[in-house]
Coordinates of C-alpha atoms in Angstrom, one line a residue:
M151 CA -91.2 56.2 68.3
N152 CA -94.0 53.8 69.2
C153 CA -95.6 54.4 65.8
R154 CA -92.4 53.3 64.0
V155 CA -92.3 50.1 66.0
T156 CA -95.9 49.4 65.3
V157 CA -95.4 49.9 61.5
A158 CA -92.3 47.8 61.5
V159 CA -94.1 44.9 63.3
A160 CA -97.1 45.2 60.9
I161 CA -94.7 45.0 57.9
I162 CA -93.0 42.0 59.3
C163 CA -96.3 40.2 60.0
L164 CA -97.5 40.9 56.4
A165 CA -94.2 39.7 55.0
S166 CA -94.4 36.5 57.0
L167 CA -98.0 35.9 55.9
S168 CA -97.0 36.1 52.2
F169 CA -94.4 33.4 52.8
I170 CA -96.9 31.1 54.5
T171 CA -99.5 31.3 51.7
E172 CA -96.9 30.9 49.0
G173 CA -96.8 27.1 49.3
I174 CA -100.6 26.6 49.4
E175 CA -102.3 25.8 46.1
L176 CA -105.5 27.8 45.9
R177 CA -106.9 25.9 42.9
C178 CA -107.2 22.3 41.7
T179 CA -103.9 20.6 40.9
C180 CA -105.4 18.5 38.1
I181 CA -106.7 20.5 35.1
S182 CA -107.4 17.3 33.0
T183 CA -107.1 13.6 33.7
H184 CA -105.4 10.7 31.9
G185 CA -107.9 8.1 30.9
K186 CA -105.8 5.1 29.8
F187 CA -104.7 2.3 32.2
I188 CA -101.2 2.6 33.7
P189 CA -99.5 -0.6 34.7
L190 CA -98.6 -0.9 38.4
R191 CA -94.9 -1.5 37.5
H192 CA -94.8 2.0 36.0
I193 CA -96.3 3.8 39.1
H194 CA -93.6 5.1 41.4
N195 CA -95.8 7.2 43.8
L196 CA -99.4 7.9 44.6
E197 CA -100.9 11.2 45.8
L198 CA -104.4 11.4 47.1
I199 CA -105.7 14.9 47.5
P200 CA -109.1 15.2 49.2
A201 CA -111.7 17.7 48.1
G202 CA -111.5 21.0 50.1
A203 CA -111.5 24.7 49.8
H204 CA -108.8 24.6 47.1
C205 CA -110.8 22.2 44.9
G206 CA -114.3 20.8 45.0
K207 CA -113.3 17.3 43.9
P208 CA -110.8 14.7 45.1
E209 CA -107.7 14.3 43.0
V210 CA -105.5 11.3 42.4
I211 CA -102.0 11.9 41.0
F212 CA -99.6 9.0 39.9
T213 CA -95.9 9.6 39.5
V214 CA -95.1 7.5 36.5
K215 CA -91.6 6.1 35.7
G216 CA -90.7 6.1 32.0
G217 CA -87.1 5.1 31.4
K218 CA -84.9 7.7 33.1
T219 CA -87.7 10.2 33.5
T220 CA -90.7 10.5 35.9
K221 CA -93.8 12.6 35.4
K222 CA -96.9 13.3 37.4
V223 CA -100.2 12.2 35.8
C224 CA -103.6 13.1 37.0
V225 CA -106.1 10.3 36.8
N226 CA -109.9 10.1 37.2
P227 CA -110.5 9.0 40.8
E228 CA -113.9 7.5 39.8
A229 CA -112.4 5.2 37.2
K230 CA -112.6 1.5 38.2
W231 CA -109.0 0.8 37.3
V232 CA -107.8 3.7 39.5
K233 CA -109.8 2.5 42.5
N234 CA -108.4 -1.0 42.0
M235 CA -104.9 0.4 41.7
I236 CA -105.3 2.4 44.9
N237 CA -106.6 -0.7 46.8
L238 CA -103.7 -2.8 45.4
M239 CA -101.1 -0.2 46.5
A240 CA -102.7 0.1 49.9
K241 CA -102.6 -3.7 50.4
K242 CA -98.9 -3.8 49.3
L243 CA -98.1 -1.0 51.8
K244 CA -100.0 -2.8 54.6
N245 CA -98.1 -6.0 53.8
K246 CA -94.8 -4.2 53.9
L247 CA -95.6 -2.6 57.2
T248 CA -96.7 -5.9 58.8
E249 CA -93.7 -7.8 57.4
R250 CA -91.1 -5.6 59.1
P251 CA -90.8 -6.0 62.8
I252 CA -90.8 -2.9 65.0
E253 CA -87.7 -2.6 67.1
S254 CA -88.3 -2.9 70.8
G255 CA -87.0 -0.4 73.3
P256 CA -88.0 3.1 74.5
F257 CA -88.1 4.3 70.9
R258 CA -89.9 2.2 68.2
K259 CA -88.7 2.6 64.7
L260 CA -90.9 1.7 61.7
S261 CA -89.1 0.8 58.5
V262 CA -91.0 1.1 55.2
S263 CA -88.1 0.9 52.7
P264 CA -87.6 -2.3 50.7

């Protein structure tokens, strides 16, 4: 009886591990990078992925708006225009955060939406 319980627990543990690792990318997200300048008005979102065990180089992914569609575009993190764009977006976010007052009280709420 104890053997059956041990086997059942082992199977459950293995099954749960497979669900945990399912969402983790084990390779670089960006296979190639887009080299042309993308205007700020077309950039909807920015993802910064640091180098790690999954990929030896940092990755920058812009979500670009084009009409009714959006697509993710990998860009070269070493390109001067990409660095400038990241700095510009960071400044805009910082300004947004400092413009909105934080509500007082026991729970403070930070609003980032426009």
